[in-house]
Amino acid sequence: MNTEDVLNEFRGAGALREGHFILSSGLHSGVFLQKNLVFQYPDRTERLCKALAAKIRDTVGELDLCVSPAVGGIIPGYETARHLGVPSIYVEREGGELKLRRAFQIPAGARIAMVEDIVSTGLSSKECIEAIRKAGGEVVVAAAIVDRTGGRYDPGMPFVSLAQLDIPAYPADQLPPELAAIPAEDPGSRRLHA
Ligand SMILES: O=P(O)(O)OC[C@H]1O[C@H](OP(=O)(O)OP(=O)(O)O)[C@H](O)[C@@H]1O
Ligand SMILES: O=C(O)c1cc(=O)[nH]c(=O)[nH]1
Ligand SMILES: [Mg+2]
């Protein structure tokens, strides 16, 4: 599956959106891949994650566990794990920090794949890898359905993605006029509070 095949799954689900979006990093962008619209379809999710699992296995061999950052990573993490034949768990925000909760355990010596949905700056992936390390786990590969960094993301270990895009993003005080002219949506969960 190449970048165009992945984009077609997003287009088919109405998930390739244009407008004005505040990303998880706080940067602003005119393009947003609303992955939840894709993950509502088991067939689309299966095609994407089966391909991601194959690419992960080709890159680092067999794994023991997938760990994903909530919320966006949970469904692709689970489905990728299904194709790798391993369990899937997730980390989630508590007081702003990604943590392992819900009595999830990381077995000693487990070879772990960190599975993300989208990488924009890599911040969430790095936070997830750090949370796994704090819980005693060893991440041997980072993976994402879509890499928005144009291949510039380096987590310090093999990084596998199905689609590589280079989508501009801007600090709030450097918006191009076409973005400044429309109100911004903040679709992610990083800034959600109870
Ligand atoms: O590489 P980054 O700059 O960190 O951006 C990518 C992250 O942003 C989204 O998560 P978000 O925090 O918006 O919440 P969600 O998972 O609930 O969508 C997405 O799921 C990635 O985790
Ligand atoms: O950077 C993000 O927050 C982000 C970008 C994107 O295209 N899709 C998404 O769900 N999050
Ligand atoms: Mg996320």
PDB file of C-alpha atoms and ligand atoms in Angstrom:
ATOM      1  CA  MET A   1       0.000   0.000   0.000  1.00  0.00           C
ATOM      2  CA  ASN A   2       1.512   3.357  -1.030  1.00  0.00           C
ATOM      3  CA  THR A   3       0.764   6.964  -0.091  1.00  0.00           C
ATOM      4  CA  GLU A   4      -1.894   7.322  -2.802  1.00  0.00           C
ATOM      5  CA  ASP A   5      -3.687   4.128  -1.663  1.00  0.00           C
ATOM      6  CA  VAL A   6      -3.752   5.469   1.906  1.00  0.00           C
ATOM      7  CA  LEU A   7      -5.048   8.861   0.771  1.00  0.00           C
ATOM      8  CA  ASN A   8      -7.774   7.084  -1.187  1.00  0.00           C
ATOM      9  CA  GLU A   9      -8.928   5.330   2.009  1.00  0.00           C
ATOM     10  CA  PHE A  10      -9.090   8.748   3.696  1.00  0.00           C
ATOM     11  CA  ARG A  11     -10.850  10.383   0.715  1.00  0.00           C
ATOM     12  CA  GLY A  12     -13.335   7.507   0.543  1.00  0.00           C
ATOM     13  CA  ALA A  13     -14.267   8.054   4.202  1.00  0.00           C
ATOM     14  CA  GLY A  14     -14.502  11.849   3.810  1.00  0.00           C
ATOM     15  CA  ALA A  15     -11.519  12.089   6.151  1.00  0.00           C
ATOM     16  CA  LEU A  16      -9.199  14.297   4.070  1.00  0.00           C
ATOM     17  CA  ARG A  17     -10.427  17.654   5.342  1.00  0.00           C
ATOM     18  CA  GLU A  18      -9.581  21.219   4.395  1.00  0.00           C
ATOM     19  CA  GLY A  19     -10.180  24.265   6.583  1.00  0.00           C
ATOM     20  CA  HIS A  20      -8.339  25.678   9.590  1.00  0.00           C
ATOM     21  CA  PHE A  21      -7.240  23.214  12.253  1.00  0.00           C
ATOM     22  CA  ILE A  22      -5.244  23.446  15.467  1.00  0.00           C
ATOM     23  CA  LEU A  23      -3.054  20.367  15.624  1.00  0.00           C
ATOM     24  CA  SER A  24      -2.072  18.454  18.749  1.00  0.00           C
ATOM     25  CA  SER A  25       1.263  20.339  18.755  1.00  0.00           C
ATOM     26  CA  GLY A  26      -0.537  23.709  18.802  1.00  0.00           C
ATOM     27  CA  LEU A  27       0.556  24.411  15.215  1.00  0.00           C
ATOM     28  CA  HIS A  28      -2.129  25.386  12.702  1.00  0.00           C
ATOM     29  CA  SER A  29      -2.767  23.673   9.375  1.00  0.00           C
ATOM     30  CA  GLY A  30      -5.159  23.931   6.437  1.00  0.00           C
ATOM     31  CA  VAL A  31      -5.309  20.130   6.090  1.00  0.00           C
ATOM     32  CA  PHE A  32      -6.494  17.592   8.650  1.00  0.00           C
ATOM     33  CA  LEU A  33      -6.615  13.825   8.287  1.00  0.00           C
ATOM     34  CA  GLN A  34      -9.656  12.963  10.416  1.00  0.00           C
ATOM     35  CA  LYS A  35      -8.617   9.365  10.993  1.00  0.00           C
ATOM     36  CA  ASN A  36     -11.652   8.571  13.157  1.00  0.00           C
ATOM     37  CA  LEU A  37     -13.784   8.786  10.021  1.00  0.00           C
ATOM     38  CA  VAL A  38     -11.597   6.060   8.497  1.00  0.00           C
ATOM     39  CA  PHE A  39     -11.477   3.911  11.641  1.00  0.00           C
ATOM     40  CA  GLN A  40     -15.286   3.773  11.813  1.00  0.00           C
ATOM     41  CA  TYR A  41     -15.027   1.325   8.882  1.00  0.00           C
ATOM     42  CA  PRO A  42     -13.601  -2.089   9.793  1.00  0.00           C
ATOM     43  CA  ASP A  43     -12.778  -2.899   6.146  1.00  0.00           C
ATOM     44  CA  ARG A  44     -10.770   0.296   5.568  1.00  0.00           C
ATOM     45  CA  THR A  45      -9.040  -0.081   8.940  1.00  0.00           C
ATOM     46  CA  GLU A  46      -8.201  -3.702   8.198  1.00  0.00           C
ATOM     47  CA  ARG A  47      -6.624  -2.879   4.819  1.00  0.00           C
ATOM     48  CA  LEU A  48      -4.481  -0.120   6.327  1.00  0.00           C
ATOM     49  CA  CYS A  49      -3.370  -1.991   9.434  1.00  0.00           C
ATOM     50  CA  LYS A  50      -2.718  -5.279   7.639  1.00  0.00           C
ATOM     51  CA  ALA A  51      -0.298  -3.376   5.372  1.00  0.00           C
ATOM     52  CA  LEU A  52       1.263  -1.589   8.347  1.00  0.00           C
ATOM     53  CA  ALA A  53       1.734  -4.877  10.209  1.00  0.00           C
ATOM     54  CA  ALA A  54       3.446  -6.423   7.162  1.00  0.00           C
ATOM     55  CA  LYS A  55       5.789  -3.423   6.879  1.00  0.00           C
ATOM     56  CA  ILE A  56       6.614  -3.580  10.596  1.00  0.00           C
ATOM     57  CA  ARG A  57       7.398  -7.301  10.377  1.00  0.00           C
ATOM     58  CA  ASP A  58       9.538  -6.800   7.259  1.00  0.00           C
ATOM     59  CA  THR A  59      11.488  -4.072   9.087  1.00  0.00           C
ATOM     60  CA  VAL A  60      12.113  -5.551  12.549  1.00  0.00           C
ATOM     61  CA  GLY A  61      10.811  -9.134  12.523  1.00  0.00           C
ATOM     62  CA  GLU A  62       8.474 -10.567  15.109  1.00  0.00           C
ATOM     63  CA  LEU A  63       7.074  -8.458  17.957  1.00  0.00           C
ATOM     64  CA  ASP A  64       5.481  -9.257  21.315  1.00  0.00           C
ATOM     65  CA  LEU A  65       3.225  -6.257  21.937  1.00  0.00           C
ATOM     66  CA  CYS A  66       1.764  -3.107  20.393  1.00  0.00           C
ATOM     67  CA  VAL A  67       1.374   0.035  22.499  1.00  0.00           C
ATOM     68  CA  SER A  68      -0.457   3.121  21.244  1.00  0.00           C
ATOM     69  CA  PRO A  69      -1.240   6.611  22.498  1.00  0.00           C
ATOM     70  CA  ALA A  70      -4.953   7.235  23.181  1.00  0.00           C
ATOM     71  CA  VAL A  71      -7.277   8.229  21.712  1.00  0.00           C
ATOM     72  CA  GLY A  72      -6.373   8.147  18.034  1.00  0.00           C
ATOM     73  CA  GLY A  73      -3.895   5.293  18.314  1.00  0.00           C
ATOM     74  CA  ILE A  74      -6.190   2.797  20.028  1.00  0.00           C
ATOM     75  CA  ILE A  75      -8.051   1.415  16.999  1.00  0.00           C
ATOM     76  CA  PRO A  76      -5.071   1.219  14.599  1.00  0.00           C
ATOM     77  CA  GLY A  77      -2.920  -0.177  17.421  1.00  0.00           C
ATOM     78  CA  TYR A  78      -5.448  -2.956  18.058  1.00  0.00           C
ATOM     79  CA  GLU A  79      -5.943  -3.792  14.391  1.00  0.00           C
ATOM     80  CA  THR A  80      -2.208  -3.782  13.653  1.00  0.00           C
ATOM     81  CA  ALA A  81      -1.664  -6.043  16.666  1.00  0.00           C
ATOM     82  CA  ARG A  82      -4.332  -8.401  15.334  1.00  0.00           C
ATOM     83  CA  HIS A  83      -2.340  -8.829  12.117  1.00  0.00           C
ATOM     84  CA  LEU A  84       0.917  -9.248  14.048  1.00  0.00           C
ATOM     85  CA  GLY A  85      -0.728 -11.841  16.300  1.00  0.00           C
ATOM     86  CA  VAL A  86       0.162  -9.959  19.496  1.00  0.00           C
ATOM     87  CA  PRO A  87      -1.770  -8.122  22.254  1.00  0.00           C
ATOM     88  CA  SER A  88      -2.484  -4.403  22.081  1.00  0.00           C
ATOM     89  CA  ILE A  89      -2.526  -1.940  24.966  1.00  0.00           C
ATOM     90  CA  TYR A  90      -2.479   1.851  25.174  1.00  0.00           C
ATOM     91  CA  VAL A  91      -1.241   4.810  27.194  1.00  0.00           C
ATOM     92  CA  GLU A  92      -3.537   7.742  27.946  1.00  0.00           C
ATOM     93  CA  ARG A  93      -3.325  11.230  29.383  1.00  0.00           C
ATOM     94  CA  GLU A  94      -3.532  11.658  33.151  1.00  0.00           C
ATOM     95  CA  GLY A  95      -2.817  15.203  34.303  1.00  0.00           C
ATOM     96  CA  GLY A  96      -1.573  15.935  30.774  1.00  0.00           C
ATOM     97  CA  GLU A  97       1.012  13.112  30.767  1.00  0.00           C
ATOM     98  CA  LEU A  98       0.725   9.843  28.823  1.00  0.00           C
ATOM     99  CA  LYS A  99       0.651   6.935  31.270  1.00  0.00           C
ATOM    100  CA  LEU A 100      -0.012   3.217  31.343  1.00  0.00           C
ATOM    101  CA  ARG A 101      -3.282   2.707  33.293  1.00  0.00           C
ATOM    102  CA  ARG A 102      -6.135   0.163  33.548  1.00  0.00           C
ATOM    103  CA  ALA A 103      -3.874  -2.549  35.009  1.00  0.00           C
ATOM    104  CA  PHE A 104      -2.112  -2.963  31.656  1.00  0.00           C
ATOM    105  CA  GLN A 105       1.285  -4.660  32.093  1.00  0.00           C
ATOM    106  CA  ILE A 106       4.406  -4.707  29.954  1.00  0.00           C
ATOM    107  CA  PRO A 107       6.129  -8.111  30.176  1.00  0.00           C
ATOM    108  CA  ALA A 108       9.887  -7.945  30.868  1.00  0.00           C
ATOM    109  CA  GLY A 109      11.937  -8.135  27.654  1.00  0.00           C
ATOM    110  CA  ALA A 110       8.923  -7.694  25.355  1.00  0.00           C
ATOM    111  CA  ARG A 111       9.709  -6.416  21.842  1.00  0.00           C
ATOM    112  CA  ILE A 112       7.281  -3.537  21.471  1.00  0.00           C
ATOM    113  CA  ALA A 113       5.901  -1.683  18.463  1.00  0.00           C
ATOM    114  CA  MET A 114       4.662   1.830  19.214  1.00  0.00           C
ATOM    115  CA  VAL A 115       1.731   2.294  16.835  1.00  0.00           C
ATOM    116  CA  GLU A 116       0.406   5.804  16.072  1.00  0.00           C
ATOM    117  CA  ASP A 117      -2.281   6.933  13.694  1.00  0.00           C
ATOM    118  CA  ILE A 118      -0.684  10.157  12.436  1.00  0.00           C
ATOM    119  CA  VAL A 119       2.731  11.693  13.086  1.00  0.00           C
ATOM    120  CA  SER A 120       2.754  15.490  12.583  1.00  0.00           C
ATOM    121  CA  THR A 121       5.678  16.719  14.703  1.00  0.00           C
ATOM    122  CA  GLY A 122       6.424  13.409  16.446  1.00  0.00           C
ATOM    123  CA  LEU A 123       5.741  14.892  19.872  1.00  0.00           C
ATOM    124  CA  SER A 124       2.951  12.438  20.806  1.00  0.00           C
ATOM    125  CA  SER A 125       4.956   9.452  19.537  1.00  0.00           C
ATOM    126  CA  LYS A 126       7.968  10.516  21.592  1.00  0.00           C
ATOM    127  CA  GLU A 127       5.771  10.988  24.663  1.00  0.00           C
ATOM    128  CA  CYS A 128       4.322   7.507  24.105  1.00  0.00           C
ATOM    129  CA  ILE A 129       7.780   5.915  23.745  1.00  0.00           C
ATOM    130  CA  GLU A 130       8.870   7.697  26.938  1.00  0.00           C
ATOM    131  CA  ALA A 131       5.774   6.452  28.826  1.00  0.00           C
ATOM    132  CA  ILE A 132       6.518   2.891  27.693  1.00  0.00           C
ATOM    133  CA  ARG A 133      10.136   3.213  28.870  1.00  0.00           C
ATOM    134  CA  LYS A 134       8.965   4.538  32.235  1.00  0.00           C
ATOM    135  CA  ALA A 135       6.758   1.457  32.524  1.00  0.00           C
ATOM    136  CA  GLY A 136       9.824  -0.746  31.890  1.00  0.00           C
ATOM    137  CA  GLY A 137       9.238  -1.522  28.179  1.00  0.00           C
ATOM    138  CA  GLU A 138      11.608  -1.552  25.204  1.00  0.00           C
ATOM    139  CA  VAL A 139      10.263  -0.056  21.977  1.00  0.00           C
ATOM    140  CA  VAL A 140      12.011  -1.568  18.937  1.00  0.00           C
ATOM    141  CA  VAL A 141       9.972   0.144  16.202  1.00  0.00           C
ATOM    142  CA  ALA A 142       7.766   3.210  15.844  1.00  0.00           C
ATOM    143  CA  ALA A 143       4.947   2.984  13.300  1.00  0.00           C
ATOM    144  CA  ALA A 144       2.214   5.247  11.961  1.00  0.00           C
ATOM    145  CA  ILE A 145      -0.396   5.059   9.239  1.00  0.00           C
ATOM    146  CA  VAL A 146       0.507   8.585   8.063  1.00  0.00           C
ATOM    147  CA  ASP A 147       3.747  10.531   8.455  1.00  0.00           C
ATOM    148  CA  ARG A 148       3.011  14.241   7.894  1.00  0.00           C
ATOM    149  CA  THR A 149       6.677  15.244   8.416  1.00  0.00           C
ATOM    150  CA  GLY A 150       7.831  14.417   4.892  1.00  0.00           C
ATOM    151  CA  GLY A 151      10.147  11.735   6.271  1.00  0.00           C
ATOM    152  CA  ARG A 152      11.908  14.068   8.717  1.00  0.00           C
ATOM    153  CA  TYR A 153      10.669  12.355  11.894  1.00  0.00           C
ATOM    154  CA  ASP A 154      13.444  10.447  13.658  1.00  0.00           C
ATOM    155  CA  PRO A 155      12.380   8.674  16.847  1.00  0.00           C
ATOM    156  CA  GLY A 156      15.878   7.198  17.284  1.00  0.00           C
ATOM    157  CA  MET A 157      14.757   3.734  16.152  1.00  0.00           C
ATOM    158  CA  PRO A 158      13.298   2.297  12.923  1.00  0.00           C
ATOM    159  CA  PHE A 159      10.211   4.293  11.876  1.00  0.00           C
ATOM    160  CA  VAL A 160       7.646   2.692   9.566  1.00  0.00           C
ATOM    161  CA  SER A 161       4.785   4.577   7.910  1.00  0.00           C
ATOM    162  CA  LEU A 162       2.340   3.711   5.137  1.00  0.00           C
ATOM    163  CA  ALA A 163       2.008   7.225   3.721  1.00  0.00           C
ATOM    164  CA  GLN A 164       4.504  10.045   3.699  1.00  0.00           C
ATOM    165  CA  LEU A 165       3.199  13.586   3.264  1.00  0.00           C
ATOM    166  CA  ASP A 166       4.793  16.997   3.772  1.00  0.00           C
ATOM    167  CA  ILE A 167       1.946  19.209   4.994  1.00  0.00           C
ATOM    168  CA  PRO A 168       2.717  22.777   6.083  1.00  0.00           C
ATOM    169  CA  ALA A 169       1.859  23.820   9.654  1.00  0.00           C
ATOM    170  CA  TYR A 170       2.254  27.263  11.210  1.00  0.00           C
ATOM    171  CA  PRO A 171       2.621  28.832  14.655  1.00  0.00           C
ATOM    172  CA  ALA A 172      -0.496  30.795  15.696  1.00  0.00           C
ATOM    173  CA  ASP A 173       1.277  34.132  15.175  1.00  0.00           C
ATOM    174  CA  GLN A 174       2.475  33.270  11.651  1.00  0.00           C
ATOM    175  CA  LEU A 175      -0.753  32.234   9.926  1.00  0.00           C
ATOM    176  CA  PRO A 176      -1.058  32.692   6.181  1.00  0.00           C
ATOM    177  CA  PRO A 177      -4.010  35.021   5.285  1.00  0.00           C
ATOM    178  CA  GLU A 178      -6.244  32.179   4.038  1.00  0.00           C
ATOM    179  CA  LEU A 179      -6.070  30.461   7.460  1.00  0.00           C
ATOM    180  CA  ALA A 180      -6.310  33.692   9.481  1.00  0.00           C
ATOM    181  CA  ALA A 181      -9.593  34.426   7.652  1.00  0.00           C
ATOM    182  CA  ILE A 182     -11.457  31.384   9.025  1.00  0.00           C
ATOM    183  CA  PRO A 183     -12.149  30.178  12.589  1.00  0.00           C
ATOM    184  CA  ALA A 184     -10.006  27.292  13.821  1.00  0.00           C
ATOM    185  CA  GLU A 185     -11.232  23.842  14.913  1.00  0.00           C
ATOM    186  CA  ASP A 186      -9.324  21.888  17.601  1.00  0.00           C
ATOM    187  CA  PRO A 187     -10.340  18.287  16.819  1.00  0.00           C
ATOM    188  CA  GLY A 188      -7.891  16.264  18.950  1.00  0.00           C
ATOM    189  CA  SER A 189      -7.938  15.137  22.598  1.00  0.00           C
ATOM    190  CA  ARG A 190      -4.719  16.721  23.944  1.00  0.00           C
ATOM    191  CA  ARG A 191      -6.471  19.845  25.259  1.00  0.00           C
ATOM    192  CA  LEU A 192      -9.702  18.138  26.373  1.00  0.00           C
ATOM    193  CA  HIS A 193     -10.432  18.439  30.092  1.00  0.00           C
ATOM    194  CA  ALA A 194     -12.967  16.659  32.278  1.00  0.00           C
TER     195      ALA A 194
HETATM  196  O1  LIG B   1       3.041  14.238  15.993  1.00  0.00           O
HETATM  197  P1  LIG B   1       2.197  15.161  16.791  1.00  0.00           P
HETATM  198  O2  LIG B   1       2.509  16.602  16.531  1.00  0.00           O
HETATM  199  O3  LIG B   1       2.207  14.852  18.260  1.00  0.00           O
HETATM  200  O4  LIG B   1       0.705  15.000  16.260  1.00  0.00           O
HETATM  201  C1  LIG B   1       0.113  13.747  16.033  1.00  0.00           C
HETATM  202  C2  LIG B   1      -0.792  13.356  17.153  1.00  0.00           C
HETATM  203  O5  LIG B   1      -1.976  14.187  17.102  1.00  0.00           O
HETATM  204  C3  LIG B   1      -3.132  13.395  17.163  1.00  0.00           C
HETATM  205  O6  LIG B   1      -3.466  13.119  18.519  1.00  0.00           O
HETATM  206  P2  LIG B   1      -4.208  14.166  19.453  1.00  0.00           P
HETATM  207  O7  LIG B   1      -3.306  14.561  20.561  1.00  0.00           O
HETATM  208  O8  LIG B   1      -4.779  15.276  18.625  1.00  0.00           O
HETATM  209  O9  LIG B   1      -5.402  13.374  20.070  1.00  0.00           O
HETATM  210  P3  LIG B   1      -6.225  12.099  19.514  1.00  0.00           P
HETATM  211  O10 LIG B   1      -5.251  10.967  19.496  1.00  0.00           O
HETATM  212  O11 LIG B   1      -7.287  11.912  20.520  1.00  0.00           O
HETATM  213  O12 LIG B   1      -6.749  12.455  18.147  1.00  0.00           O
HETATM  214  C4  LIG B   1      -2.730  12.109  16.500  1.00  0.00           C
HETATM  215  O13 LIG B   1      -3.556  11.050  16.957  1.00  0.00           O
HETATM  216  C5  LIG B   1      -1.311  11.926  16.990  1.00  0.00           C
HETATM  217  O14 LIG B   1      -1.292  11.281  18.252  1.00  0.00           O
HETATM  218  O1  LIG B   2      -1.244  16.919  14.223  1.00  0.00           O
HETATM  219  C1  LIG B   2      -2.373  16.517  14.557  1.00  0.00           C
HETATM  220  O2  LIG B   2      -2.881  16.746  15.658  1.00  0.00           O
HETATM  221  C2  LIG B   2      -3.201  15.743  13.572  1.00  0.00           C
HETATM  222  C3  LIG B   2      -3.057  15.905  12.237  1.00  0.00           C
HETATM  223  C4  LIG B   2      -3.892  15.166  11.392  1.00  0.00           C
HETATM  224  O3  LIG B   2      -3.844  15.276  10.163  1.00  0.00           O
HETATM  225  N1  LIG B   2      -4.798  14.326  11.921  1.00  0.00           N
HETATM  226  C5  LIG B   2      -4.908  14.178  13.245  1.00  0.00           C
HETATM  227  O4  LIG B   2      -5.765  13.421  13.692  1.00  0.00           O
HETATM  228  N2  LIG B   2      -4.107  14.893  14.067  1.00  0.00           N
HETATM  229 MG    MG B   3      -3.214  10.952  19.076  1.00  0.00          MG
END
